[in-house]
Amino acid sequence: MYSQIIKNDWKNLIGDRSVWLVALGLALLLGYAIYNGAKWSGAQSQLHQTLVQEQQQRFTEARDRLTRGETKPQPGQPDPSDAYAIGTSLAYAVLPSSPLSFTSIGQSDLLRPTVGVSVLSKQRTVADKQGFENPLVLLAGRFDLAFVIIYLLPLVVLAFSFNLLSAERENGTLQLVLSQPVSLARFGVAKLLHRFAIVFLFVSAVSLIGMVLSALNLSSSKFWSSVLMWLVAVFSYTLFWFALALLVNSFGHSSATNAVALGGCWIVLILVLPSLMNAAVTSIYPMPSRVEEINAIRSVNLDMRRDGARLVSEFYQDHPELAPRSDVADKSLTLAYVTIQQDLKRRLATVEDRFNAQLERQQRTVERTRFVSPAIAMQEILNQIAGTDTSRYQLFRAQARAYAESWDAVFLPVIYRNVKLAPEDYDSIPRFTFYPQTPAKFMAGIGVGFASILALTSVLFVFAGLRLKRSRLLDQRDRLLSFTIIRANRAGSTKTQVSKV
C-alpha cells in the first residue's frame, strides 16, 4: 500500500513542470554559491600563502647575506645584522583555511584571518590592510552555500510540502486513500519521507559535485569527515522544515492557508528571531567603542626628540639587565620610538582584552539560545564545519598574540643591548603555527547544534502525529463518502469470497 502511495506521488511530481523549474533554479543557486565561495576562499588562501612565503624568503635572504658578510643596506633590503631593522619588518600570523571554508564564509571576510607581528604597534603594520572589501559587500554578506541552505532551501521544502495533505483533500483523493487499510498519519508520513528523500538527495548530489570540483585536496581525511558532517547537518535541517510542514497540514486548512502560514513561519524563524537575538546580544554585551582605542593611541603623545633621552634612561633604570655594553647615544631616538610603541601596545591590549571578553560573552549567549531558531543553530554548525566560526577565530587571535609576545621577547633584548645579529640568531626567530581545537571540543560544539535541531524536529513530529490521529481533515460529507467506499469495498470482498465458495 505504501509503495503505491509513493509511486503515485512520484508520478504527480514528475508530471508537474513547476517541480522541474524549482529543481533547475535550486541547482543553479547551489552551483553559483559554491563557485562564489570557492573563488573568494581561493583568493584569500593564495594571498595568505603569498604573505607567508614572502616572509620566509625575506628572512632566508637576510641570513644568507649575513653569512656572506653583506651588512650594507640595499634598496628593499635592510642591514641583516640590525636587530631593529629585522624586528620591525613585518611577520605574519595566518589562520589556515579549512577544507570546506568555501561553503560558509561566515564572518571571515570581516574578522581578518591575518595578524601582522612586529616590535612596533599594530597601528604601524599593514597586515590588517590586506584585502580591503567594499563596505556594502560586508554589510550584505557573501552569497555562499550556507546562505542557500539556511535561507533558500526551506522555501523549496515548503513549496514541496505546503499541500502535502490539503491537495489530496481538495482533489477528492483523500477519501479514497482513507478507504484503504491505512491511517491518515502513516499516509502523511509516507508522502513526507518520500519528498524529503527527493529534496535531500538532490541537494546533496549537486553540492557534493561542487565540493569535489572546488576542493584542493580530495585525499585528505579531514575533507571527507567535514563533508560527512555537512551532509548530516543538511539532513537534520531539511527534516525540520518538512516536519513543520506536516504539522501545519495537520490542522486541515486549505492549501492557500497552509502556504501563508508556512511563509510566516519562515519569516519568523529565519529573519525575525535571529535579528531579535542579535539585537538582544549586542545590547546586553556591547562591544567597546572605537573611540577608546583612538584615545589610547592619542594618549601616547610624547615627542621623541624632546623626550627620547629621558625615555631611554628611564627604561634602562627599570631594566638594567638590558643595558648595552657600548654607547647608544646615536640610537636614542630609535630606542625611544620602540619604547613608545611598546607602551602603545600595552594600552591597546587593554582595549582588545575587553573586546575579546565581550565577544566571548556574546558567543556563549548565542550557543545557549540557539534552540530558539533552527537557522541560528544551523549557521553555527556550518561555520564550525567550515572553520569560520567565532570560537576558532578567537583561538587564532589568542595564539597570534602569544606569537607577537614571543617575537618581542626575541628582538627587544637585542635591540636595547645594541647587539648585532649573527646568522645563527635567525634560527631563534619564532614561526607561527596554528593549533586547532581538540576533536572532542570540536564535536561537543557541533553536537549541541545538532541536538537542538533534532529536538525541535522531534517535537514537531510528535505534535503532528497526535493531531493526525485525532484529525478532522474530512468534514461530515467526506467521512460519509469514505464510509460508503469502505462498505462497498467490504461488500465486494464478501461477494468475491462467496463466489469462490
Short mmCIF file of C-alpha atoms in Angstrom, two decimals:
data_model
loop_
_atom_site.label_atom_id
_atom_site.label_comp_id
_atom_site.label_asym_id
_atom_site.label_seq_id
_atom_site.Cartn_x
_atom_site.Cartn_y
_atom_site.Cartn_z
CA MET A 1 0.00 0.00 0.00
CA TYR A 2 2.75 2.42 0.93
CA SER A 3 4.68 1.62 -2.23
CA GLN A 4 1.59 2.53 -4.21
CA ILE A 5 1.31 5.85 -2.34
CA ILE A 6 4.93 6.69 -3.12
CA LYS A 7 4.53 5.59 -6.73
CA ASN A 8 1.51 7.83 -7.26
CA ASP A 9 3.23 10.74 -5.52
CA TRP A 10 6.28 10.28 -7.72
CA LYS A 11 4.14 10.36 -10.87
CA ASN A 12 2.47 13.55 -9.71
CA LEU A 13 5.80 15.24 -9.08
CA ILE A 14 7.32 14.13 -12.37
CA GLY A 15 4.34 15.44 -14.29
CA ASP A 16 4.46 18.87 -12.64
CA ARG A 17 6.52 21.36 -14.67
CA SER A 18 6.92 23.69 -11.71
CA VAL A 19 8.85 20.96 -9.91
CA TRP A 20 11.37 20.84 -12.73
CA LEU A 21 11.70 24.63 -12.72
CA VAL A 22 12.29 24.67 -8.97
CA ALA A 23 14.88 21.89 -9.27
CA LEU A 24 16.70 23.73 -12.05
CA GLY A 25 16.69 27.01 -10.12
CA LEU A 26 17.94 25.32 -6.94
CA ALA A 27 20.73 23.56 -8.85
CA LEU A 28 21.86 26.86 -10.38
CA LEU A 29 21.81 28.59 -6.99
CA LEU A 30 23.80 25.80 -5.35
CA GLY A 31 26.34 25.79 -8.15
CA TYR A 32 26.82 29.54 -8.15
CA ALA A 33 27.04 29.64 -4.35
CA ILE A 34 29.81 27.05 -4.35
CA TYR A 35 31.63 28.82 -7.18
CA ASN A 36 31.36 32.21 -5.49
CA GLY A 37 32.54 30.87 -2.14
CA ALA A 38 35.39 28.91 -3.70
CA LYS A 39 36.52 31.93 -5.69
CA TRP A 40 36.68 34.15 -2.62
CA SER A 41 38.20 31.50 -0.38
CA GLY A 42 40.79 30.58 -3.00
CA ALA A 43 41.84 34.22 -3.42
CA GLN A 44 42.21 34.62 0.34
CA SER A 45 44.20 31.39 0.67
CA GLN A 46 46.50 32.46 -2.15
CA LEU A 47 47.04 35.86 -0.52
CA HIS A 48 47.86 34.32 2.85
CA GLN A 49 50.18 31.77 1.29
CA THR A 50 51.97 34.56 -0.59
CA LEU A 51 52.44 36.56 2.62
CA VAL A 52 53.96 33.61 4.45
CA GLN A 53 56.24 32.69 1.55
CA GLU A 54 57.45 36.27 1.19
CA GLN A 55 58.19 36.43 4.90
CA GLN A 56 60.19 33.20 4.85
CA GLN A 57 62.04 34.23 1.70
CA ARG A 58 62.87 37.62 3.23
CA PHE A 59 64.41 36.05 6.33
CA THR A 60 66.26 33.43 4.30
CA GLU A 61 67.81 36.06 2.06
CA ALA A 62 68.76 38.18 5.07
CA ARG A 63 70.50 35.23 6.72
CA ASP A 64 72.35 34.34 3.50
CA ARG A 65 73.54 37.95 3.13
CA LEU A 66 74.71 37.99 6.73
CA THR A 67 76.55 34.70 6.22
CA ARG A 68 78.34 36.23 3.24
CA GLY A 69 79.18 39.34 5.29
CA GLU A 70 76.95 41.67 3.29
CA THR A 71 75.77 44.06 6.00
CA LYS A 72 75.38 47.19 3.91
CA PRO A 73 71.69 48.18 3.49
CA GLN A 74 70.32 47.97 -0.03
CA PRO A 75 67.04 49.20 -1.55
CA GLY A 76 64.33 46.99 -0.07
CA GLN A 77 66.91 45.00 1.92
CA PRO A 78 67.94 46.35 5.35
CA ASP A 79 71.11 45.53 7.19
CA PRO A 80 70.65 41.82 8.13
CA SER A 81 72.66 42.32 11.32
CA ASP A 82 70.48 45.22 12.52
CA ALA A 83 68.05 43.82 15.10
CA TYR A 84 65.82 46.87 14.85
CA ALA A 85 65.52 46.60 11.07
CA ILE A 86 64.67 42.88 11.22
CA GLY A 87 62.43 43.17 14.29
CA THR A 88 60.34 45.93 12.72
CA SER A 89 59.97 44.05 9.44
CA LEU A 90 56.54 42.54 9.29
CA ALA A 91 55.90 38.91 10.09
CA TYR A 92 52.50 37.27 9.75
CA ALA A 93 50.29 35.06 11.84
CA VAL A 94 47.84 33.44 9.42
CA LEU A 95 44.77 31.39 10.22
CA PRO A 96 44.85 28.43 7.81
CA SER A 97 41.74 27.64 5.79
CA SER A 98 39.72 24.51 6.47
CA PRO A 99 38.85 22.04 3.68
CA LEU A 100 35.26 23.35 3.45
CA SER A 101 35.96 27.01 4.15
CA PHE A 102 34.31 27.96 0.84
CA THR A 103 30.94 26.51 1.93
CA SER A 104 30.36 29.03 4.72
CA ILE A 105 32.39 32.22 4.69
CA GLY A 106 30.71 33.45 7.87
CA GLN A 107 32.47 36.50 9.27
CA SER A 108 35.90 35.58 7.93
CA ASP A 109 35.62 38.48 5.47
CA LEU A 110 35.12 40.83 8.42
CA LEU A 111 37.30 39.21 11.11
CA ARG A 112 40.60 39.16 9.29
CA PRO A 113 42.50 35.84 9.48
CA THR A 114 45.84 37.67 9.21
CA VAL A 115 47.70 39.43 12.01
CA GLY A 116 50.87 41.47 11.48
CA VAL A 117 53.60 40.91 14.06
CA SER A 118 56.39 43.39 14.77
CA VAL A 119 58.07 45.13 17.69
CA LEU A 120 56.01 48.13 16.65
CA SER A 121 52.33 48.53 17.46
CA LYS A 122 49.58 47.20 15.23
CA GLN A 123 48.90 50.72 14.03
CA ARG A 124 52.30 50.61 12.29
CA THR A 125 51.69 47.35 10.44
CA VAL A 126 49.90 46.72 7.18
CA ALA A 127 48.54 43.24 7.91
CA ASP A 128 45.04 44.46 8.71
CA LYS A 129 45.01 46.47 5.49
CA GLN A 130 45.29 43.39 3.31
CA GLY A 131 42.28 42.64 1.15
CA PHE A 132 40.01 45.57 1.98
CA GLU A 133 36.40 44.91 0.98
CA ASN A 134 33.59 47.10 -0.21
CA PRO A 135 31.59 48.06 2.92
CA LEU A 136 28.33 47.30 1.11
CA VAL A 137 29.55 43.77 0.42
CA LEU A 138 30.46 43.30 4.08
CA LEU A 139 27.04 44.59 5.11
CA ALA A 140 25.11 42.27 2.80
CA GLY A 141 27.33 39.26 3.40
CA ARG A 142 28.68 36.73 0.94
CA PHE A 143 26.48 34.56 -1.26
CA ASP A 144 27.79 31.15 -0.29
CA LEU A 145 26.48 27.62 0.11
CA ALA A 146 25.47 28.24 3.72
CA PHE A 147 23.22 31.10 2.60
CA VAL A 148 21.41 28.87 0.10
CA ILE A 149 20.97 26.07 2.64
CA ILE A 150 19.79 28.26 5.52
CA TYR A 151 17.63 30.80 3.69
CA LEU A 152 16.56 29.34 0.34
CA LEU A 153 16.36 25.58 0.92
CA PRO A 154 13.46 25.99 3.42
CA LEU A 155 11.48 27.82 0.74
CA VAL A 156 11.98 24.87 -1.63
CA VAL A 157 10.92 22.45 1.12
CA LEU A 158 7.80 24.47 1.86
CA ALA A 159 6.97 24.66 -1.85
CA PHE A 160 7.11 20.86 -1.98
CA SER A 161 5.10 20.25 1.17
CA PHE A 162 2.62 23.08 1.82
CA ASN A 163 -0.17 20.99 0.20
CA LEU A 164 1.04 17.63 1.44
CA LEU A 165 -2.43 16.58 2.64
CA SER A 166 -4.62 19.53 1.68
CA ALA A 167 -4.18 18.87 -2.04
CA GLU A 168 -5.38 15.28 -1.59
CA ARG A 169 -8.46 16.54 0.23
CA GLU A 170 -9.18 19.29 -2.32
CA ASN A 171 -8.80 16.85 -5.24
CA GLY A 172 -11.11 14.32 -3.58
CA THR A 173 -8.50 11.57 -3.41
CA LEU A 174 -8.02 11.63 0.35
CA GLN A 175 -11.36 9.85 0.84
CA LEU A 176 -10.27 7.07 -1.49
CA VAL A 177 -6.94 6.74 0.31
CA LEU A 178 -8.54 6.51 3.74
CA SER A 179 -10.96 3.87 2.49
CA GLN A 180 -7.95 1.59 2.28
CA PRO A 181 -6.33 -0.06 5.32
CA VAL A 182 -4.02 2.91 6.01
CA SER A 183 -4.18 5.63 8.67
CA LEU A 184 -4.00 9.31 7.91
CA ALA A 185 -0.84 9.71 9.99
CA ARG A 186 1.01 6.97 8.12
CA PHE A 187 -0.19 8.29 4.79
CA GLY A 188 1.11 11.78 5.61
CA VAL A 189 4.44 10.50 6.91
CA ALA A 190 4.90 8.27 3.83
CA LYS A 191 4.40 11.22 1.46
CA LEU A 192 6.61 13.44 3.62
CA LEU A 193 9.52 10.99 3.75
CA HIS A 194 9.28 10.44 0.00
CA ARG A 195 9.50 14.14 -0.78
CA PHE A 196 12.16 14.63 1.88
CA ALA A 197 14.32 11.94 0.25
CA ILE A 198 13.95 13.62 -3.16
CA VAL A 199 14.94 17.07 -1.91
CA PHE A 200 17.78 15.88 0.33
CA LEU A 201 19.32 13.58 -2.27
CA PHE A 202 19.09 16.27 -4.94
CA VAL A 203 20.71 18.94 -2.78
CA SER A 204 23.38 16.51 -1.56
CA ALA A 205 24.25 15.32 -5.08
CA VAL A 206 24.60 18.83 -6.53
CA SER A 207 26.54 20.07 -3.50
CA LEU A 208 28.89 17.09 -3.46
CA ILE A 209 29.75 17.59 -7.12
CA GLY A 210 30.55 21.24 -6.44
CA MET A 211 32.60 20.41 -3.34
CA VAL A 212 34.65 17.80 -5.16
CA LEU A 213 35.34 20.19 -8.04
CA SER A 214 36.30 23.02 -5.65
CA ALA A 215 38.34 21.02 -3.13
CA LEU A 216 42.09 21.49 -3.05
CA ASN A 217 42.92 18.10 -1.52
CA LEU A 218 40.44 15.28 -2.10
CA SER A 219 42.69 12.71 -0.46
CA SER A 220 42.53 14.46 2.90
CA SER A 221 40.59 12.54 5.53
CA LYS A 222 39.59 15.84 7.11
CA PHE A 223 37.86 16.85 3.89
CA TRP A 224 35.67 13.75 3.79
CA SER A 225 34.89 13.87 7.50
CA SER A 226 33.84 17.51 7.07
CA VAL A 227 31.66 16.55 4.09
CA LEU A 228 30.01 13.82 6.16
CA MET A 229 29.21 16.26 8.98
CA TRP A 230 27.89 18.75 6.41
CA LEU A 231 25.53 16.11 5.00
CA VAL A 232 24.26 15.25 8.48
CA ALA A 233 23.63 18.94 9.15
CA VAL A 234 21.67 19.40 5.91
CA PHE A 235 19.75 16.19 6.64
CA SER A 236 18.67 17.47 10.07
CA TYR A 237 17.81 20.96 8.84
CA THR A 238 15.77 19.73 5.85
CA LEU A 239 13.89 17.25 8.02
CA PHE A 240 12.94 20.05 10.43
CA TRP A 241 11.20 22.06 7.72
CA PHE A 242 9.34 19.00 6.42
CA ALA A 243 8.20 18.25 9.96
CA LEU A 244 6.96 21.82 10.29
CA ALA A 245 5.03 21.46 7.01
CA LEU A 246 3.43 18.23 8.23
CA LEU A 247 2.31 19.93 11.43
CA VAL A 248 0.73 22.83 9.52
CA ASN A 249 -1.02 20.37 7.19
CA SER A 250 -2.44 18.52 10.17
CA PHE A 251 -4.69 21.50 11.04
CA GLY A 252 -6.85 20.74 8.00
CA HIS A 253 -6.77 24.16 6.36
CA SER A 254 -6.72 24.82 2.64
CA SER A 255 -3.54 24.80 0.58
CA ALA A 256 -3.54 28.60 0.32
CA THR A 257 -3.83 28.94 4.09
CA ASN A 258 -1.02 26.44 4.61
CA ALA A 259 1.22 28.37 2.21
CA VAL A 260 0.60 31.64 4.06
CA ALA A 261 1.17 30.01 7.46
CA LEU A 262 4.42 28.34 6.39
CA GLY A 263 5.61 31.57 4.78
CA GLY A 264 5.01 33.33 8.08
CA CYS A 265 6.94 30.61 9.92
CA TRP A 266 9.85 31.09 7.52
CA ILE A 267 9.88 34.85 8.15
CA VAL A 268 9.77 34.42 11.92
CA LEU A 269 12.31 31.60 12.21
CA ILE A 270 14.76 32.81 9.55
CA LEU A 271 14.54 36.61 9.72
CA VAL A 272 12.77 37.88 12.83
CA LEU A 273 14.14 35.67 15.62
CA PRO A 274 17.83 35.85 14.52
CA SER A 275 17.54 39.65 14.19
CA LEU A 276 15.96 39.96 17.63
CA MET A 277 18.61 37.67 19.09
CA ASN A 278 21.39 39.72 17.51
CA ALA A 279 19.90 42.96 18.83
CA ALA A 280 19.47 41.50 22.32
CA VAL A 281 23.02 40.10 22.48
CA THR A 282 24.66 43.31 21.24
CA SER A 283 22.63 45.42 23.67
CA ILE A 284 23.42 43.20 26.66
CA TYR A 285 27.10 42.79 25.77
CA PRO A 286 28.06 45.85 23.67
CA MET A 287 31.47 45.99 22.05
CA PRO A 288 34.00 48.60 23.26
CA SER A 289 33.83 51.85 21.37
CA ARG A 290 36.39 52.59 18.69
CA VAL A 291 36.88 55.91 20.47
CA GLU A 292 38.61 54.08 23.35
CA GLU A 293 41.25 52.73 21.01
CA ILE A 294 41.74 56.15 19.42
CA ASN A 295 42.11 57.76 22.85
CA ALA A 296 44.64 55.11 23.84
CA ILE A 297 46.70 55.98 20.77
CA ARG A 298 46.44 59.72 21.30
CA SER A 299 47.44 59.39 24.95
CA VAL A 300 50.92 58.38 23.80
CA ASN A 301 51.79 61.87 22.59
CA LEU A 302 55.42 62.02 23.61
CA ASP A 303 57.90 63.87 21.43
CA MET A 304 60.79 61.53 20.62
CA ARG A 305 63.25 64.37 20.01
CA ARG A 306 62.32 66.10 23.23
CA ASP A 307 61.76 63.06 25.47
CA GLY A 308 63.90 60.45 23.73
CA ALA A 309 66.88 60.55 26.06
CA ARG A 310 64.66 60.61 29.14
CA LEU A 311 62.60 57.63 27.96
CA VAL A 312 65.68 55.55 27.19
CA SER A 313 67.28 56.48 30.51
CA GLU A 314 64.14 55.56 32.47
CA PHE A 315 63.85 52.28 30.59
CA TYR A 316 67.43 51.25 31.40
CA GLN A 317 66.87 52.20 35.03
CA ASP A 318 63.89 49.84 35.13
CA HIS A 319 65.69 47.15 33.12
CA PRO A 320 69.39 47.28 33.96
CA GLU A 321 69.88 43.77 32.59
CA LEU A 322 69.29 45.16 29.10
CA ALA A 323 71.85 47.95 29.36
CA PRO A 324 74.17 47.93 26.34
CA ARG A 325 77.90 47.48 26.55
CA SER A 326 78.60 50.31 24.09
CA ASP A 327 77.42 53.89 23.70
CA VAL A 328 73.89 54.14 22.32
CA ALA A 329 73.60 57.92 22.06
CA ASP A 330 73.17 57.67 18.32
CA LYS A 331 70.35 55.20 18.88
CA SER A 332 68.39 57.20 21.47
CA LEU A 333 65.66 58.21 19.03
CA THR A 334 65.28 54.66 17.74
CA LEU A 335 65.09 53.22 21.24
CA ALA A 336 62.64 55.92 22.31
CA TYR A 337 60.46 55.07 19.34
CA VAL A 338 60.49 51.38 20.25
CA THR A 339 59.67 52.25 23.87
CA ILE A 340 56.70 54.37 22.83
CA GLN A 341 55.45 51.63 20.55
CA GLN A 342 55.66 49.08 23.36
CA ASP A 343 53.70 51.38 25.65
CA LEU A 344 51.10 51.81 22.91
CA LYS A 345 50.88 48.03 22.56
CA ARG A 346 50.13 47.62 26.25
CA ARG A 347 47.39 50.26 26.17
CA LEU A 348 45.77 48.81 23.08
CA ALA A 349 45.93 45.33 24.61
CA THR A 350 43.62 46.54 27.38
CA VAL A 351 41.01 47.58 24.81
CA GLU A 352 41.49 44.33 22.89
CA ASP A 353 41.00 42.30 26.08
CA ARG A 354 37.67 43.99 26.64
CA PHE A 355 36.70 43.34 23.03
CA ASN A 356 37.58 39.64 23.30
CA ALA A 357 35.73 39.32 26.62
CA GLN A 358 32.56 40.83 25.17
CA LEU A 359 32.86 38.72 22.04
CA GLU A 360 33.18 35.58 24.15
CA ARG A 361 30.10 36.53 26.19
CA GLN A 362 28.12 37.11 23.02
CA GLN A 363 29.19 33.75 21.64
CA ARG A 364 28.24 31.92 24.83
CA THR A 365 24.81 33.58 24.81
CA VAL A 366 24.21 32.55 21.19
CA GLU A 367 25.27 28.98 21.95
CA ARG A 368 22.90 28.75 24.91
CA THR A 369 19.91 30.15 23.00
CA ARG A 370 20.47 28.55 19.60
CA PHE A 371 17.43 26.31 20.15
CA VAL A 372 15.20 29.39 19.66
CA SER A 373 15.69 29.28 15.89
CA PRO A 374 16.98 26.39 13.74
CA ALA A 375 18.58 28.99 11.46
CA ILE A 376 20.87 30.16 14.28
CA ALA A 377 21.83 26.60 15.16
CA MET A 378 22.42 25.71 11.51
CA GLN A 379 24.57 28.79 10.91
CA GLU A 380 26.75 27.89 13.88
CA ILE A 381 27.09 24.28 12.70
CA LEU A 382 28.02 25.20 9.12
CA ASN A 383 30.51 27.82 10.34
CA GLN A 384 32.17 25.29 12.64
CA ILE A 385 32.40 22.71 9.84
CA ALA A 386 33.86 25.34 7.51
CA GLY A 387 36.26 26.64 10.17
CA THR A 388 34.89 30.18 10.00
CA ASP A 389 33.18 30.24 13.41
CA THR A 390 33.88 32.91 16.02
CA SER A 391 35.36 30.49 18.57
CA ARG A 392 38.05 29.37 16.10
CA TYR A 393 38.82 32.99 15.29
CA GLN A 394 39.16 33.84 18.98
CA LEU A 395 41.54 30.91 19.39
CA PHE A 396 43.60 32.20 16.49
CA ARG A 397 43.73 35.74 17.91
CA ALA A 398 44.95 34.38 21.25
CA GLN A 399 47.70 32.36 19.56
CA ALA A 400 48.64 35.33 17.35
CA ARG A 401 49.01 37.48 20.45
CA ALA A 402 51.24 34.86 22.06
CA TYR A 403 53.29 34.80 18.86
CA ALA A 404 53.70 38.59 18.99
CA GLU A 405 54.89 38.34 22.58
CA SER A 406 57.45 35.69 21.64
CA TRP A 407 58.60 37.95 18.77
CA ASP A 408 59.16 40.83 21.20
CA ALA A 409 60.94 38.50 23.62
CA VAL A 410 63.48 37.65 20.92
CA PHE A 411 64.14 41.09 19.41
CA LEU A 412 63.65 43.63 22.20
CA PRO A 413 66.61 42.50 24.35
CA VAL A 414 68.88 42.55 21.30
CA ILE A 415 67.66 46.00 20.28
CA TYR A 416 68.11 47.54 23.71
CA ARG A 417 71.53 45.97 24.17
CA ASN A 418 72.56 47.31 20.78
CA VAL A 419 73.89 43.89 19.75
CA LYS A 420 74.35 42.83 16.16
CA LEU A 421 72.58 39.74 14.87
CA ALA A 422 74.54 36.65 13.89
CA PRO A 423 73.44 34.07 11.26
CA GLU A 424 72.53 31.56 14.00
CA ASP A 425 70.20 34.13 15.60
CA TYR A 426 67.84 33.67 12.67
CA ASP A 427 67.19 30.13 13.86
CA SER A 428 65.62 31.51 17.05
CA ILE A 429 63.18 33.77 15.20
CA PRO A 430 59.73 32.33 16.02
CA ARG A 431 57.45 30.98 13.31
CA PHE A 432 53.71 30.95 13.74
CA THR A 433 51.84 27.64 13.88
CA PHE A 434 48.10 27.44 14.46
CA TYR A 435 46.90 24.75 16.87
CA PRO A 436 43.19 23.99 16.34
CA GLN A 437 40.65 22.85 18.88
CA THR A 438 40.81 19.30 20.13
CA PRO A 439 38.47 16.91 18.26
CA ALA A 440 36.49 16.31 21.46
CA LYS A 441 35.79 20.02 21.98
CA PHE A 442 35.00 20.48 18.31
CA MET A 443 32.48 17.63 18.26
CA ALA A 444 30.94 18.84 21.51
CA GLY A 445 30.26 22.25 19.96
CA ILE A 446 28.68 20.76 16.86
CA GLY A 447 26.77 18.18 18.90
CA VAL A 448 24.88 20.89 20.78
CA GLY A 449 23.70 22.38 17.50
CA PHE A 450 22.60 19.00 16.14
CA ALA A 451 20.79 18.22 19.37
CA SER A 452 18.85 21.49 19.28
CA ILE A 453 17.67 20.96 15.68
CA LEU A 454 16.76 17.31 16.24
CA ALA A 455 14.91 18.16 19.45
CA LEU A 456 12.79 20.76 17.64
CA THR A 457 12.16 18.30 14.81
CA SER A 458 11.07 15.57 17.22
CA VAL A 459 8.64 17.93 18.94
CA LEU A 460 7.09 18.87 15.59
CA PHE A 461 6.70 15.23 14.56
CA VAL A 462 5.10 14.30 17.87
CA PHE A 463 2.55 17.11 17.71
CA ALA A 464 1.84 16.41 14.03
CA GLY A 465 1.31 12.72 14.74
CA LEU A 466 -1.05 13.41 17.63
CA ARG A 467 -3.07 15.84 15.55
CA LEU A 468 -3.32 13.47 12.59
CA LYS A 469 -4.59 10.68 14.83
CA ARG A 470 -7.38 12.98 16.02
CA SER A 471 -7.59 14.78 12.71
CA ARG A 472 -10.73 16.37 11.29
CA LEU A 473 -9.34 16.83 7.82
CA LEU A 474 -12.54 15.30 6.44
CA ASP A 475 -15.84 17.00 7.03
CA GLN A 476 -19.07 15.07 7.65
CA ARG A 477 -19.85 14.67 3.95
CA ASP A 478 -16.35 13.43 3.20
CA ARG A 479 -16.50 10.99 6.08
CA LEU A 480 -19.85 9.65 4.86
CA LEU A 481 -18.39 9.19 1.37
CA SER A 482 -15.32 7.48 2.79
CA PHE A 483 -17.54 5.22 4.92
CA THR A 484 -19.61 4.34 1.86
CA ILE A 485 -16.48 3.46 -0.10
CA ILE A 486 -15.27 1.27 2.74
CA ARG A 487 -18.61 -0.58 2.90
CA ALA A 488 -18.57 -1.03 -0.85
CA ASN A 489 -15.07 -2.44 -0.74
CA ARG A 490 -16.04 -4.83 2.03
CA ALA A 491 -19.20 -5.88 0.22
CA GLY A 492 -17.23 -6.51 -2.94
CA SER A 493 -14.74 -8.56 -0.98
CA THR A 494 -17.58 -10.63 0.59
CA LYS A 495 -19.19 -11.33 -2.79
CA THR A 496 -15.86 -12.43 -4.15
CA GLN A 497 -15.41 -14.88 -1.29
CA VAL A 498 -19.00 -16.28 -1.72
CA SER A 499 -18.49 -16.80 -5.42
CA LYS A 500 -15.27 -18.64 -4.75
CA VAL A 501 -17.07 -20.93 -2.29
#
